[in-house]
PDB file of C-alpha atoms in Angstrom:
ATOM      1  CA  ALA A   1       8.355 -14.247   9.173  1.00  0.00           C
ATOM      2  CA  GLN A   2       7.174 -10.661   9.201  1.00  0.00           C
ATOM      3  CA  SER A   3       3.405 -10.318   9.169  1.00  0.00           C
ATOM      4  CA  VAL A   4       0.486  -8.037   9.919  1.00  0.00           C
ATOM      5  CA  ALA A   5      -2.844  -9.221  11.246  1.00  0.00           C
ATOM      6  CA  GLN A   6      -6.161  -7.466  11.120  1.00  0.00           C
ATOM      7  CA  PRO A   7      -8.309  -9.876  13.119  1.00  0.00           C
ATOM      8  CA  GLU A   8     -11.663  -8.488  12.005  1.00  0.00           C
ATOM      9  CA  ASP A   9     -12.827  -8.816   8.416  1.00  0.00           C
ATOM     10  CA  GLN A  10     -15.641  -6.370   9.113  1.00  0.00           C
ATOM     11  CA  VAL A  11     -16.480  -3.816  11.760  1.00  0.00           C
ATOM     12  CA  ASN A  12     -19.952  -2.331  12.114  1.00  0.00           C
ATOM     13  CA  VAL A  13     -20.620   0.801  14.143  1.00  0.00           C
ATOM     14  CA  ALA A  14     -23.443   3.276  14.448  1.00  0.00           C
ATOM     15  CA  GLU A  15     -22.871   6.818  13.312  1.00  0.00           C
ATOM     16  CA  GLY A  16     -21.665   8.974  16.178  1.00  0.00           C
ATOM     17  CA  ASN A  17     -20.215   6.040  18.103  1.00  0.00           C
ATOM     18  CA  PRO A  18     -16.488   5.527  18.582  1.00  0.00           C
ATOM     19  CA  LEU A  19     -14.795   3.075  16.257  1.00  0.00           C
ATOM     20  CA  THR A  20     -11.734   0.885  16.561  1.00  0.00           C
ATOM     21  CA  VAL A  21     -10.073  -1.105  13.788  1.00  0.00           C
ATOM     22  CA  LYS A  22      -7.488  -3.490  15.137  1.00  0.00           C
ATOM     23  CA  CYS A  23      -4.005  -4.257  13.872  1.00  0.00           C
ATOM     24  CA  THR A  24      -1.233  -6.376  15.337  1.00  0.00           C
ATOM     25  CA  TYR A  25       2.129  -7.087  13.811  1.00  0.00           C
ATOM     26  CA  SER A  26       4.974  -9.516  13.993  1.00  0.00           C
ATOM     27  CA  VAL A  27       8.087  -7.652  12.957  1.00  0.00           C
ATOM     28  CA  SER A  28      11.345  -7.596  14.890  1.00  0.00           C
ATOM     29  CA  GLY A  29      12.316  -4.361  16.527  1.00  0.00           C
ATOM     30  CA  ASN A  30      10.160  -1.271  16.339  1.00  0.00           C
ATOM     31  CA  PRO A  31       8.732  -1.034  12.855  1.00  0.00           C
ATOM     32  CA  TYR A  32       7.270   1.985  11.175  1.00  0.00           C
ATOM     33  CA  LEU A  33       3.484   1.624  11.195  1.00  0.00           C
ATOM     34  CA  PHE A  34       0.926   2.922   8.718  1.00  0.00           C
ATOM     35  CA  TRP A  35      -2.803   3.058   8.129  1.00  0.00           C
ATOM     36  CA  TYR A  36      -4.328   3.435   4.686  1.00  0.00           C
ATOM     37  CA  VAL A  37      -7.953   3.628   3.607  1.00  0.00           C
ATOM     38  CA  GLN A  38      -9.498   2.528   0.339  1.00  0.00           C
ATOM     39  CA  TYR A  39     -12.803   3.895  -0.884  1.00  0.00           C
ATOM     40  CA  PRO A  40     -14.604   2.113  -3.745  1.00  0.00           C
ATOM     41  CA  ASN A  41     -12.776   2.512  -7.068  1.00  0.00           C
ATOM     42  CA  ARG A  42     -10.096   4.610  -5.434  1.00  0.00           C
ATOM     43  CA  GLY A  43      -6.463   3.963  -4.555  1.00  0.00           C
ATOM     44  CA  LEU A  44      -4.944   3.340  -1.162  1.00  0.00           C
ATOM     45  CA  GLN A  45      -5.115   6.671   0.643  1.00  0.00           C
ATOM     46  CA  PHE A  46      -2.648   7.452   3.441  1.00  0.00           C
ATOM     47  CA  LEU A  47      -4.214   8.170   6.837  1.00  0.00           C
ATOM     48  CA  LEU A  48      -1.402   8.272   9.372  1.00  0.00           C
ATOM     49  CA  LYS A  49       1.891   6.752  10.445  1.00  0.00           C
ATOM     50  CA  TYR A  50       3.914   6.076  13.556  1.00  0.00           C
ATOM     51  CA  ILE A  51       7.643   6.670  13.364  1.00  0.00           C
ATOM     52  CA  THR A  52       8.768   7.467  16.894  1.00  0.00           C
ATOM     53  CA  GLY A  53       7.793   9.472  19.948  1.00  0.00           C
ATOM     54  CA  ASP A  54       4.266   9.846  21.270  1.00  0.00           C
ATOM     55  CA  ASN A  55       2.387   6.569  21.080  1.00  0.00           C
ATOM     56  CA  LEU A  56      -0.806   8.324  19.995  1.00  0.00           C
ATOM     57  CA  VAL A  57      -0.653   9.491  16.404  1.00  0.00           C
ATOM     58  CA  LYS A  58      -3.224  11.795  14.860  1.00  0.00           C
ATOM     59  CA  GLY A  59      -4.029  11.671  11.179  1.00  0.00           C
ATOM     60  CA  SER A  60      -6.471  12.717   8.504  1.00  0.00           C
ATOM     61  CA  TYR A  61     -10.259  12.993   8.901  1.00  0.00           C
ATOM     62  CA  GLY A  62     -10.160  12.806  12.704  1.00  0.00           C
ATOM     63  CA  PHE A  63      -8.529   9.390  12.840  1.00  0.00           C
ATOM     64  CA  GLU A  64      -5.867   8.484  15.347  1.00  0.00           C
ATOM     65  CA  ALA A  65      -3.920   5.358  16.171  1.00  0.00           C
ATOM     66  CA  GLU A  66      -2.222   4.111  19.275  1.00  0.00           C
ATOM     67  CA  PHE A  67       1.078   2.256  19.176  1.00  0.00           C
ATOM     68  CA  ASN A  68       1.451  -0.328  21.915  1.00  0.00           C
ATOM     69  CA  LYS A  69       4.879  -1.882  21.925  1.00  0.00           C
ATOM     70  CA  SER A  70       4.178  -4.563  24.528  1.00  0.00           C
ATOM     71  CA  GLN A  71       1.114  -5.781  22.649  1.00  0.00           C
ATOM     72  CA  THR A  72       2.676  -5.149  19.209  1.00  0.00           C
ATOM     73  CA  SER A  73      -0.490  -3.379  18.188  1.00  0.00           C
ATOM     74  CA  PHE A  74      -1.408  -0.259  16.269  1.00  0.00           C
ATOM     75  CA  HIS A  75      -5.175   0.103  16.496  1.00  0.00           C
ATOM     76  CA  LEU A  76      -6.973   2.769  14.482  1.00  0.00           C
ATOM     77  CA  LYS A  77      -9.561   4.830  16.324  1.00  0.00           C
ATOM     78  CA  LYS A  78     -12.009   7.634  15.857  1.00  0.00           C
ATOM     79  CA  PRO A  79     -14.111   9.145  18.630  1.00  0.00           C
ATOM     80  CA  SER A  80     -17.236   9.663  16.523  1.00  0.00           C
ATOM     81  CA  ALA A  81     -17.828   7.695  13.326  1.00  0.00           C
ATOM     82  CA  LEU A  82     -19.382   9.156  10.188  1.00  0.00           C
ATOM     83  CA  VAL A  83     -21.268   7.277   7.489  1.00  0.00           C
ATOM     84  CA  SER A  84     -18.650   8.596   5.056  1.00  0.00           C
ATOM     85  CA  ASP A  85     -15.949   6.681   6.989  1.00  0.00           C
ATOM     86  CA  SER A  86     -17.326   3.443   5.531  1.00  0.00           C
ATOM     87  CA  ALA A  87     -14.434   1.977   3.554  1.00  0.00           C
ATOM     88  CA  LEU A  88     -11.713  -0.664   3.580  1.00  0.00           C
ATOM     89  CA  TYR A  89      -8.893   0.009   6.045  1.00  0.00           C
ATOM     90  CA  PHE A  90      -5.400  -1.426   5.719  1.00  0.00           C
ATOM     91  CA  CYS A  91      -2.639  -1.589   8.289  1.00  0.00           C
ATOM     92  CA  ALA A  92       0.930  -1.786   6.980  1.00  0.00           C
ATOM     93  CA  VAL A  93       4.373  -1.962   8.542  1.00  0.00           C
ATOM     94  CA  ARG A  94       7.892  -1.340   7.415  1.00  0.00           C
ATOM     95  CA  ASP A  95      10.954  -2.864   9.008  1.00  0.00           C
ATOM     96  CA  ARG A  96      12.955  -0.074  10.650  1.00  0.00           C
ATOM     97  CA  ARG A  97      16.121  -2.111  10.268  1.00  0.00           C
ATOM     98  CA  ALA A  98      15.757  -2.315   6.498  1.00  0.00           C
ATOM     99  CA  GLY A  99      17.543   0.992   5.935  1.00  0.00           C
ATOM    100  CA  ASN A 100      16.626   2.465   2.596  1.00  0.00           C
ATOM    101  CA  ASN A 101      14.546  -0.553   1.613  1.00  0.00           C
ATOM    102  CA  ARG A 102      10.970   0.647   1.925  1.00  0.00           C
ATOM    103  CA  LYS A 103       8.832  -2.428   1.341  1.00  0.00           C
ATOM    104  CA  LEU A 104       5.486  -2.239   3.109  1.00  0.00           C
ATOM    105  CA  ILE A 105       4.022  -5.413   4.618  1.00  0.00           C
ATOM    106  CA  TRP A 106       0.235  -5.381   4.645  1.00  0.00           C
ATOM    107  CA  GLY A 107      -2.678  -6.704   6.602  1.00  0.00           C
ATOM    108  CA  LEU A 108      -5.649  -8.239   4.834  1.00  0.00           C
ATOM    109  CA  GLY A 109      -7.839  -5.209   5.417  1.00  0.00           C
ATOM    110  CA  THR A 110     -10.916  -4.520   7.512  1.00  0.00           C
ATOM    111  CA  SER A 111     -14.183  -3.382   6.013  1.00  0.00           C
ATOM    112  CA  LEU A 112     -15.742  -0.660   8.141  1.00  0.00           C
ATOM    113  CA  ALA A 113     -19.474  -0.066   7.840  1.00  0.00           C
ATOM    114  CA  VAL A 114     -20.927   2.929   9.643  1.00  0.00           C
ATOM    115  CA  ASN A 115     -24.690   2.750   9.903  1.00  0.00           C
ATOM    116  CA  PRO A 116     -26.834   5.889   9.990  1.00  0.00           C
TER     117      PRO A 116
ATOM    118  CA  GLU B   1      -3.349  18.050  -4.683  1.00  0.00           C
ATOM    119  CA  PRO B   2      -0.858  15.965  -6.670  1.00  0.00           C
ATOM    120  CA  GLU B   3      -1.735  12.324  -7.073  1.00  0.00           C
ATOM    121  CA  VAL B   4      -0.456   9.144  -8.646  1.00  0.00           C
ATOM    122  CA  THR B   5      -2.312   8.117 -11.778  1.00  0.00           C
ATOM    123  CA  GLN B   6      -2.452   4.714 -13.463  1.00  0.00           C
ATOM    124  CA  THR B   7      -3.596   3.509 -16.869  1.00  0.00           C
ATOM    125  CA  PRO B   8      -5.506   1.549 -17.895  1.00  0.00           C
ATOM    126  CA  SER B   9      -7.961   1.040 -15.069  1.00  0.00           C
ATOM    127  CA  HIS B  10      -8.733  -2.449 -16.362  1.00  0.00           C
ATOM    128  CA  GLN B  11      -6.679  -4.634 -18.695  1.00  0.00           C
ATOM    129  CA  VAL B  12      -7.840  -7.945 -20.090  1.00  0.00           C
ATOM    130  CA  THR B  13      -5.292 -10.147 -21.821  1.00  0.00           C
ATOM    131  CA  GLN B  14      -4.774 -13.686 -23.011  1.00  0.00           C
ATOM    132  CA  MET B  15      -2.371 -15.969 -21.206  1.00  0.00           C
ATOM    133  CA  GLY B  16       1.102 -15.710 -22.684  1.00  0.00           C
ATOM    134  CA  GLN B  17       0.662 -12.154 -23.897  1.00  0.00           C
ATOM    135  CA  GLU B  18       2.781  -9.233 -22.787  1.00  0.00           C
ATOM    136  CA  VAL B  19       1.213  -6.388 -20.860  1.00  0.00           C
ATOM    137  CA  ILE B  20       2.499  -3.002 -19.835  1.00  0.00           C
ATOM    138  CA  LEU B  21       0.933  -1.192 -16.927  1.00  0.00           C
ATOM    139  CA  ARG B  22       1.546   2.509 -16.767  1.00  0.00           C
ATOM    140  CA  CYS B  23       1.885   4.913 -13.890  1.00  0.00           C
ATOM    141  CA  VAL B  24       2.578   8.599 -13.528  1.00  0.00           C
ATOM    142  CA  PRO B  25       4.063   9.201 -10.066  1.00  0.00           C
ATOM    143  CA  ILE B  26       3.859  12.484  -8.217  1.00  0.00           C
ATOM    144  CA  SER B  27       6.182  14.826 -10.050  1.00  0.00           C
ATOM    145  CA  ASN B  28       8.875  15.574  -7.454  1.00  0.00           C
ATOM    146  CA  HIS B  29       9.017  12.065  -6.027  1.00  0.00           C
ATOM    147  CA  LEU B  30      12.151   9.959  -6.296  1.00  0.00           C
ATOM    148  CA  TYR B  31      11.075   6.477  -5.197  1.00  0.00           C
ATOM    149  CA  PHE B  32       8.604   4.397  -7.169  1.00  0.00           C
ATOM    150  CA  TYR B  33       6.914   1.141  -6.300  1.00  0.00           C
ATOM    151  CA  TRP B  34       4.671  -1.582  -7.620  1.00  0.00           C
ATOM    152  CA  TYR B  35       2.439  -3.693  -5.414  1.00  0.00           C
ATOM    153  CA  ARG B  36      -0.256  -6.156  -6.322  1.00  0.00           C
ATOM    154  CA  GLN B  37      -3.304  -7.618  -4.651  1.00  0.00           C
ATOM    155  CA  ILE B  38      -4.750 -10.905  -5.785  1.00  0.00           C
ATOM    156  CA  LEU B  39      -8.455 -11.072  -5.023  1.00  0.00           C
ATOM    157  CA  GLY B  40      -9.015 -12.038  -1.399  1.00  0.00           C
ATOM    158  CA  GLN B  41      -5.342 -11.883  -0.517  1.00  0.00           C
ATOM    159  CA  LYS B  42      -3.008  -9.332   1.028  1.00  0.00           C
ATOM    160  CA  VAL B  43      -1.365  -6.503  -0.836  1.00  0.00           C
ATOM    161  CA  GLU B  44       2.102  -7.731  -1.830  1.00  0.00           C
ATOM    162  CA  PHE B  45       5.221  -5.737  -2.574  1.00  0.00           C
ATOM    163  CA  LEU B  46       6.730  -6.352  -5.991  1.00  0.00           C
ATOM    164  CA  VAL B  47       9.516  -3.861  -6.557  1.00  0.00           C
ATOM    165  CA  SER B  48      10.921  -0.463  -5.648  1.00  0.00           C
ATOM    166  CA  PHE B  49      12.868   1.774  -8.011  1.00  0.00           C
ATOM    167  CA  TYR B  50      15.214   4.652  -7.283  1.00  0.00           C
ATOM    168  CA  ASN B  51      17.779   6.536  -9.297  1.00  0.00           C
ATOM    169  CA  ASN B  52      16.918   4.565 -12.431  1.00  0.00           C
ATOM    170  CA  GLU B  53      17.490   1.169 -10.930  1.00  0.00           C
ATOM    171  CA  ILE B  54      15.710  -1.423  -8.860  1.00  0.00           C
ATOM    172  CA  SER B  55      16.456  -0.880  -5.178  1.00  0.00           C
ATOM    173  CA  GLU B  56      14.519  -3.860  -3.843  1.00  0.00           C
ATOM    174  CA  LYS B  57      12.404  -6.643  -5.298  1.00  0.00           C
ATOM    175  CA  SER B  58      10.376  -9.499  -3.908  1.00  0.00           C
ATOM    176  CA  GLU B  59      10.463 -13.180  -4.786  1.00  0.00           C
ATOM    177  CA  ILE B  60       7.388 -12.608  -6.942  1.00  0.00           C
ATOM    178  CA  PHE B  61       9.312 -10.235  -9.188  1.00  0.00           C
ATOM    179  CA  ASP B  62      10.986 -12.844 -11.368  1.00  0.00           C
ATOM    180  CA  ASP B  63      12.355 -12.620 -14.896  1.00  0.00           C
ATOM    181  CA  GLN B  64       8.850 -12.246 -16.301  1.00  0.00           C
ATOM    182  CA  PHE B  65       8.610  -8.809 -14.724  1.00  0.00           C
ATOM    183  CA  SER B  66      10.486  -5.638 -15.516  1.00  0.00           C
ATOM    184  CA  VAL B  67      10.156  -1.974 -14.670  1.00  0.00           C
ATOM    185  CA  GLU B  68      11.209   1.087 -16.527  1.00  0.00           C
ATOM    186  CA  ARG B  69      11.120   4.826 -16.282  1.00  0.00           C
ATOM    187  CA  PRO B  70      11.169   5.622 -19.981  1.00  0.00           C
ATOM    188  CA  ASP B  71      10.942   9.362 -19.550  1.00  0.00           C
ATOM    189  CA  GLY B  72      10.713  11.940 -16.806  1.00  0.00           C
ATOM    190  CA  SER B  73       7.130  11.203 -15.899  1.00  0.00           C
ATOM    191  CA  ASN B  74       6.117   7.591 -16.557  1.00  0.00           C
ATOM    192  CA  PHE B  75       6.915   4.459 -14.610  1.00  0.00           C
ATOM    193  CA  THR B  76       5.929   1.152 -16.178  1.00  0.00           C
ATOM    194  CA  LEU B  77       5.575  -2.464 -15.152  1.00  0.00           C
ATOM    195  CA  LYS B  78       5.914  -5.034 -17.913  1.00  0.00           C
ATOM    196  CA  ILE B  79       4.875  -8.640 -17.633  1.00  0.00           C
ATOM    197  CA  ARG B  80       6.424 -10.514 -20.538  1.00  0.00           C
ATOM    198  CA  SER B  81       4.286 -13.623 -20.709  1.00  0.00           C
ATOM    199  CA  THR B  82       1.244 -13.402 -18.514  1.00  0.00           C
ATOM    200  CA  LYS B  83      -0.046 -16.325 -16.510  1.00  0.00           C
ATOM    201  CA  LEU B  84      -3.474 -16.905 -15.070  1.00  0.00           C
ATOM    202  CA  GLU B  85      -2.067 -16.300 -11.596  1.00  0.00           C
ATOM    203  CA  ASP B  86      -0.961 -12.801 -12.605  1.00  0.00           C
ATOM    204  CA  SER B  87      -4.593 -11.720 -12.451  1.00  0.00           C
ATOM    205  CA  ALA B  88      -4.672  -9.102  -9.718  1.00  0.00           C
ATOM    206  CA  MET B  89      -5.008  -5.423  -8.912  1.00  0.00           C
ATOM    207  CA  TYR B  90      -1.704  -3.698  -9.493  1.00  0.00           C
ATOM    208  CA  PHE B  91      -0.951  -0.565  -7.499  1.00  0.00           C
ATOM    209  CA  CYS B  92       1.742   1.966  -8.290  1.00  0.00           C
ATOM    210  CA  ALA B  93       3.083   4.219  -5.547  1.00  0.00           C
ATOM    211  CA  SER B  94       5.661   6.939  -5.148  1.00  0.00           C
ATOM    212  CA  SER B  95       7.422   8.683  -2.282  1.00  0.00           C
ATOM    213  CA  ASP B  96       9.537  11.804  -2.110  1.00  0.00           C
ATOM    214  CA  GLY B  97      12.635  10.089  -0.765  1.00  0.00           C
ATOM    215  CA  ARG B  98      13.672  13.017   1.397  1.00  0.00           C
ATOM    216  CA  GLU B  99      13.629  10.930   4.554  1.00  0.00           C
ATOM    217  CA  VAL B 100      13.875   7.235   5.165  1.00  0.00           C
ATOM    218  CA  THR B 101      10.483   7.499   6.862  1.00  0.00           C
ATOM    219  CA  ASP B 102       8.750   8.997   3.832  1.00  0.00           C
ATOM    220  CA  THR B 103       5.145   8.132   2.985  1.00  0.00           C
ATOM    221  CA  GLN B 104       4.138   6.135  -0.081  1.00  0.00           C
ATOM    222  CA  TYR B 105       1.231   7.560  -2.072  1.00  0.00           C
ATOM    223  CA  PHE B 106      -0.766   5.191  -4.204  1.00  0.00           C
ATOM    224  CA  GLY B 107      -2.591   5.301  -7.486  1.00  0.00           C
ATOM    225  CA  PRO B 108      -6.089   3.885  -8.032  1.00  0.00           C
ATOM    226  CA  GLY B 109      -4.772   0.625  -9.418  1.00  0.00           C
ATOM    227  CA  THR B 110      -5.007  -1.360 -12.650  1.00  0.00           C
ATOM    228  CA  ARG B 111      -7.091  -4.496 -12.575  1.00  0.00           C
ATOM    229  CA  LEU B 112      -5.365  -7.116 -14.730  1.00  0.00           C
ATOM    230  CA  THR B 113      -7.415 -10.077 -15.876  1.00  0.00           C
ATOM    231  CA  VAL B 114      -5.583 -12.909 -17.605  1.00  0.00           C
ATOM    232  CA  LEU B 115      -7.794 -15.325 -19.525  1.00  0.00           C
TER     233      LEU B 115
END
């Protein structure tokens, strides 16, 4: 079955330190990969996506993510964390073979806390 | 910046009652979606809608659920006879449909509580 795993319920980092939020997936082929962020009382906000090409994808607010096909991972990174980055982060995938069907399969989410 | 809006933000209903959740997608978008998230669980896909018909639906989306685009701006999810297990956060999303790799943009969600 297709699935997405975010192995850490919570990640704590100090402001100014690099952060990594992990995501692995189990989807046949090379899926499309997405990261979304959710701030309190807000919707799911798109951060970045991997479609094809360069394995390192850059997105909004200084975030980037690295696609690793052999490890079936798509970890979210930022070189220097801000307190305002504290939020809930979701990894999602879409089966490339699904054609026009655009269902996203989601991870459980990782709560990021950046401490001043 | 255009955004997806949803109303109400919180809906409380009695079991067995009908509810309609409303969404206004981004104006030039062609694909519309509903997802839900039961507390403590993953976000789950319910249905996608394109060209005035359902293009894909999940096993969750049974006969109790229906979607409609009643006019040029609204997109609704109706649950005919709510059950306790329908309590969840319901997210609407839309995408422009220009490419198969388009991005889905989400609304803030409607929290449905079934008593």
